[in-house]
Amino acid sequence: MEMSKNLIAASAKPMILSLLLKGESYGYEILQNVAALSGGTIDWSEALLYPVLHRLEKEGLVRSKWKMSGENRMRKYYTLTPFGRRELEAERERWLSIHGTFVKLWTLAEETK
């Protein structure tokens, strides 16, 4: 299934914030988690991810810190800020509303067949 670029771009922020809700993560790990959780249907590139992470950091939703990984490599880890948690809850409500509307529309369409 091919995803439109607009849908991918619109969903990047809430997906990243949701992933960071469980704890800190670095870029490549975020890419891997999104691919795994979507069953491979969402395959972000670094070119999509890092500008979004930088924007989220600039907006105060996430913060970053360079740390040594278990493989003796420096990695930039991202964590959710308290403001980011509040924004995630607002995003969640918006997406649930959109989802609920689609469910109603599709149910109505099925009933009229």
Coordinates of N, CA and C in Angstrom, one line a residue:
M1 N 0.8 -1.2 0.0 CA 0.0 0.0 0.0 C 0.9 1.2 0.0
E2 N 0.6 2.1 -0.9 CA 1.4 3.3 -1.0 C 0.8 4.5 -0.2
M3 N 1.5 5.2 0.5 CA 1.0 6.3 1.3 C 1.3 7.6 0.6
S4 N 0.4 8.5 0.7 CA 0.7 9.8 0.0 C 1.6 10.6 0.9
K5 N 2.4 11.4 0.3 CA 3.4 12.3 1.0 C 2.7 13.2 2.0
N6 N 1.6 13.7 1.6 CA 0.8 14.6 2.5 C 0.4 13.9 3.8
L7 N -0.1 12.6 3.7 CA -0.5 11.9 4.8 C 0.7 11.5 5.7
I8 N 1.8 11.2 5.1 CA 3.0 10.8 5.8 C 3.5 12.1 6.6
A9 N 3.5 13.2 5.9 CA 4.0 14.5 6.5 C 3.1 14.9 7.7
A10 N 1.8 14.7 7.5 CA 0.8 15.1 8.5 C 0.9 14.2 9.8
S11 N 1.2 13.0 9.6 CA 1.3 12.0 10.7 C 2.6 11.9 11.4
A12 N 3.7 12.6 10.8 CA 5.0 12.4 11.4 C 5.1 13.0 12.8
K13 N 4.5 14.2 13.1 CA 4.6 14.8 14.4 C 4.0 13.9 15.5
P14 N 2.7 13.5 15.3 CA 2.1 12.7 16.4 C 2.8 11.3 16.5
M15 N 3.3 10.8 15.4 CA 4.0 9.5 15.5 C 5.3 9.6 16.3
I16 N 6.0 10.6 16.0 CA 7.3 10.8 16.7 C 7.0 11.0 18.2
L17 N 6.1 11.9 18.5 CA 5.8 12.2 19.9 C 5.3 11.0 20.6
S18 N 4.5 10.2 20.0 CA 4.0 8.9 20.6 C 5.1 8.0 20.9
L19 N 6.0 7.8 19.9 CA 7.2 6.9 20.2 C 8.0 7.4 21.3
L20 N 8.2 8.7 21.5 CA 9.0 9.2 22.5 C 8.3 9.2 23.9
L21 N 7.0 9.0 23.9 CA 6.3 8.8 25.1 C 6.8 7.7 26.0
K22 N 7.3 6.6 25.3 CA 7.9 5.5 26.1 C 9.3 5.7 26.6
G23 N 9.9 6.7 26.1 CA 11.3 7.0 26.6 C 12.2 7.6 25.4
E24 N 13.4 7.9 25.8 CA 14.3 8.5 24.8 C 14.6 7.5 23.6
S25 N 14.9 8.1 22.5 CA 15.2 7.4 21.3 C 16.1 8.2 20.4
Y26 N 16.8 7.6 19.5 CA 17.7 8.3 18.5 C 17.0 8.1 17.2
G27 N 17.5 8.8 16.2 CA 16.9 8.9 14.9 C 16.7 7.6 14.2
Y28 N 17.7 6.8 14.1 CA 17.6 5.5 13.4 C 16.7 4.6 14.1
E29 N 16.7 4.6 15.4 CA 15.7 3.8 16.2 C 14.3 4.2 15.9
I30 N 14.0 5.5 15.8 CA 12.7 6.0 15.5 C 12.3 5.5 14.1
L31 N 13.2 5.6 13.1 CA 12.8 5.0 11.8 C 12.5 3.6 11.8
Q32 N 13.3 2.8 12.6 CA 13.0 1.3 12.7 C 11.7 1.0 13.3
N33 N 11.4 1.8 14.4 CA 10.2 1.5 15.1 C 8.9 1.9 14.3
V34 N 9.0 3.0 13.6 CA 7.9 3.3 12.7 C 7.6 2.2 11.6
A35 N 8.7 1.8 11.0 CA 8.6 0.7 10.0 C 8.0 -0.5 10.6
A36 N 8.5 -0.9 11.8 CA 8.1 -2.2 12.4 C 6.6 -2.1 12.8
L37 N 6.3 -1.0 13.5 CA 4.9 -0.8 14.0 C 3.9 -0.7 12.9
S38 N 4.3 -0.2 11.7 CA 3.4 -0.1 10.6 C 3.4 -1.3 9.7
G39 N 4.1 -2.3 10.0 CA 4.3 -3.5 9.2 C 4.9 -3.2 7.9
G40 N 5.8 -2.2 7.9 CA 6.5 -1.8 6.7 C 5.8 -0.9 5.7
T41 N 4.6 -0.5 6.1 CA 3.8 0.4 5.2 C 4.3 1.8 5.3
I42 N 4.8 2.2 6.4 CA 5.4 3.5 6.5 C 6.9 3.4 6.6
D43 N 7.6 3.9 5.6 CA 9.0 3.7 5.5 C 9.6 5.1 5.3
W44 N 9.8 5.8 6.5 CA 10.4 7.1 6.4 C 11.8 7.1 6.0
S45 N 12.3 8.2 5.5 CA 13.7 8.4 5.2 C 14.3 9.4 6.3
E46 N 15.6 9.4 6.4 CA 16.3 10.4 7.2 C 15.9 11.8 6.8
A47 N 15.8 12.0 5.5 CA 15.4 13.3 5.0 C 14.1 13.8 5.5
L48 N 13.2 12.9 5.8 CA 11.9 13.3 6.4 C 12.0 13.5 7.9
L49 N 12.7 12.5 8.5 CA 12.7 12.5 10.0 C 13.5 13.7 10.6
Y50 N 14.7 13.9 10.2 CA 15.5 14.9 10.9 C 15.0 16.3 10.9
P51 N 14.5 16.8 9.7 CA 13.9 18.1 9.8 C 12.7 18.2 10.8
V52 N 11.9 17.1 10.8 CA 10.8 17.1 11.8 C 11.3 17.2 13.2
L53 N 12.3 16.3 13.5 CA 12.9 16.3 14.9 C 13.4 17.7 15.2
H54 N 14.1 18.3 14.3 CA 14.7 19.7 14.6 C 13.6 20.7 14.8
R55 N 12.5 20.6 14.0 CA 11.3 21.5 14.2 C 10.7 21.3 15.6
L56 N 10.5 20.0 16.0 CA 9.9 19.7 17.2 C 10.8 20.2 18.4
E57 N 12.1 20.1 18.2 CA 13.0 20.6 19.2 C 12.9 22.2 19.3
K58 N 12.8 22.8 18.2 CA 12.7 24.3 18.2 C 11.4 24.7 18.8
E59 N 10.4 23.9 18.6 CA 9.1 24.3 19.2 C 9.0 23.9 20.7
G60 N 10.0 23.3 21.2 CA 10.0 22.9 22.7 C 9.3 21.6 23.0
L61 N 8.9 20.9 22.0 CA 8.2 19.6 22.2 C 9.1 18.4 22.6
V62 N 10.3 18.5 22.1 CA 11.3 17.5 22.4 C 12.6 18.2 22.7
R63 N 13.5 17.5 23.4 CA 14.9 18.0 23.6 C 15.8 16.9 23.3
S64 N 17.0 17.3 22.9 CA 18.0 16.3 22.5 C 19.3 16.4 23.4
K65 N 20.0 15.3 23.4 CA 21.2 15.2 24.1 C 22.1 14.2 23.4
W66 N 23.4 14.5 23.2 CA 24.4 13.6 22.7 C 24.8 12.6 23.8
K67 N 24.8 11.3 23.5 CA 25.2 10.3 24.5 C 26.0 9.2 23.8
M68 N 26.8 8.6 24.5 CA 27.5 7.4 24.0 C 26.6 6.2 24.0
S69 N 26.5 5.5 22.9 CA 25.6 4.4 22.8 C 26.4 3.2 23.3
G70 N 25.7 2.0 23.3 CA 26.4 0.8 23.7 C 27.5 0.3 22.8
E71 N 27.5 0.9 21.6 CA 28.5 0.5 20.6 C 29.6 1.5 20.5
N72 N 29.8 2.3 21.6 CA 30.8 3.3 21.7 C 30.7 4.3 20.5
R73 N 29.5 4.7 20.2 CA 29.3 5.7 19.2 C 28.4 6.8 19.9
M74 N 28.7 8.1 19.5 CA 27.9 9.2 19.9 C 26.6 9.2 19.1
R75 N 25.5 9.3 19.8 CA 24.2 9.4 19.2 C 23.4 10.5 19.8
K76 N 22.6 11.1 19.0 CA 21.7 12.2 19.5 C 20.4 11.5 19.9
Y77 N 20.1 11.6 21.2 CA 18.9 11.0 21.8 C 17.9 12.1 22.0
Y78 N 16.6 11.8 21.7 CA 15.5 12.8 21.8 C 14.6 12.3 22.9
T79 N 14.1 13.2 23.7 CA 13.1 12.9 24.7 C 12.0 13.9 24.6
L80 N 10.8 13.5 25.1 CA 9.6 14.3 25.1 C 9.7 15.3 26.3
T81 N 9.3 16.5 26.1 CA 9.3 17.5 27.1 C 7.9 17.5 27.7
P82 N 7.7 18.1 28.9 CA 6.3 18.2 29.4 C 5.3 18.9 28.5
F83 N 5.8 19.9 27.8 CA 5.0 20.6 26.8 C 4.7 19.7 25.6
G84 N 5.7 18.8 25.3 CA 5.5 17.8 24.2 C 4.4 16.8 24.6
R85 N 4.4 16.4 25.9 CA 3.3 15.5 26.3 C 1.9 16.1 26.2
R86 N 1.8 17.4 26.6 CA 0.5 18.1 26.4 C 0.1 18.2 25.0
E87 N 1.1 18.5 24.1 CA 0.8 18.7 22.7 C 0.4 17.3 22.1
L88 N 1.0 16.2 22.6 CA 0.7 14.9 22.1 C -0.7 14.6 22.5
E89 N -1.2 14.9 23.7 CA -2.6 14.6 24.0 C -3.5 15.4 23.1
A90 N -3.2 16.6 22.8 CA -4.1 17.4 21.9 C -4.1 16.8 20.5
E91 N -2.9 16.4 20.0 CA -2.8 15.7 18.7 C -3.6 14.4 18.7
R92 N -3.5 13.7 19.8 CA -4.2 12.4 19.9 C -5.7 12.6 19.8
E93 N -6.2 13.7 20.5 CA -7.7 14.0 20.4 C -8.1 14.4 19.0
R94 N -7.2 15.1 18.3 CA -7.5 15.5 16.9 C -7.6 14.3 16.0
W95 N -6.6 13.4 16.1 CA -6.6 12.2 15.3 C -7.7 11.3 15.6
L96 N -8.1 11.1 16.9 CA -9.2 10.3 17.2 C -10.5 10.8 16.6
S97 N -10.6 12.1 16.6 CA -11.8 12.7 16.0 C -11.9 12.5 14.5
I98 N -10.8 12.6 13.9 CA -10.7 12.3 12.4 C -11.0 10.9 12.2
H99 N -10.4 10.0 13.0 CA -10.6 8.5 12.8 C -12.1 8.2 13.0
G100 N -12.7 8.8 14.1 CA -14.1 8.5 14.3 C -15.0 9.0 13.2
T101 N -14.7 10.1 12.6 CA -15.5 10.6 11.5 C -15.4 9.7 10.3
F102 N -14.2 9.2 10.0 CA -14.0 8.3 8.9 C -14.8 7.0 9.1
V103 N -14.8 6.5 10.4 CA -15.5 5.2 10.7 C -17.0 5.5 10.4
K104 N -17.5 6.6 10.8 CA -18.9 6.9 10.6 C -19.2 7.0 9.1
L105 N -18.4 7.7 8.3 CA -18.6 7.9 6.9 C -18.5 6.5 6.2
W106 N -17.6 5.7 6.5 CA -17.4 4.4 5.9 C -18.6 3.4 6.2
T107 N -19.1 3.5 7.5 CA -20.2 2.7 7.9 C -21.4 3.2 7.1
L108 N -21.6 4.5 7.0 CA -22.8 5.0 6.2 C -22.7 4.6 4.8
A109 N -21.5 4.6 4.2 CA -21.3 4.2 2.8 C -21.6 2.7 2.6
E110 N -21.2 1.9 3.6 CA -21.5 0.4 3.5 C -23.0 0.2 3.6
E111 N -23.7 1.0 4.5 CA -25.2 0.8 4.7 C -26.0 1.2 3.4
T112 N -25.4 2.1 2.6 CA -26.2 2.5 1.4 C -25.8 1.7 0.2
K113 N -25.0 0.7 0.3 CA -24.7 -0.1 -0.9 C -25.9 -1.0 -1.2

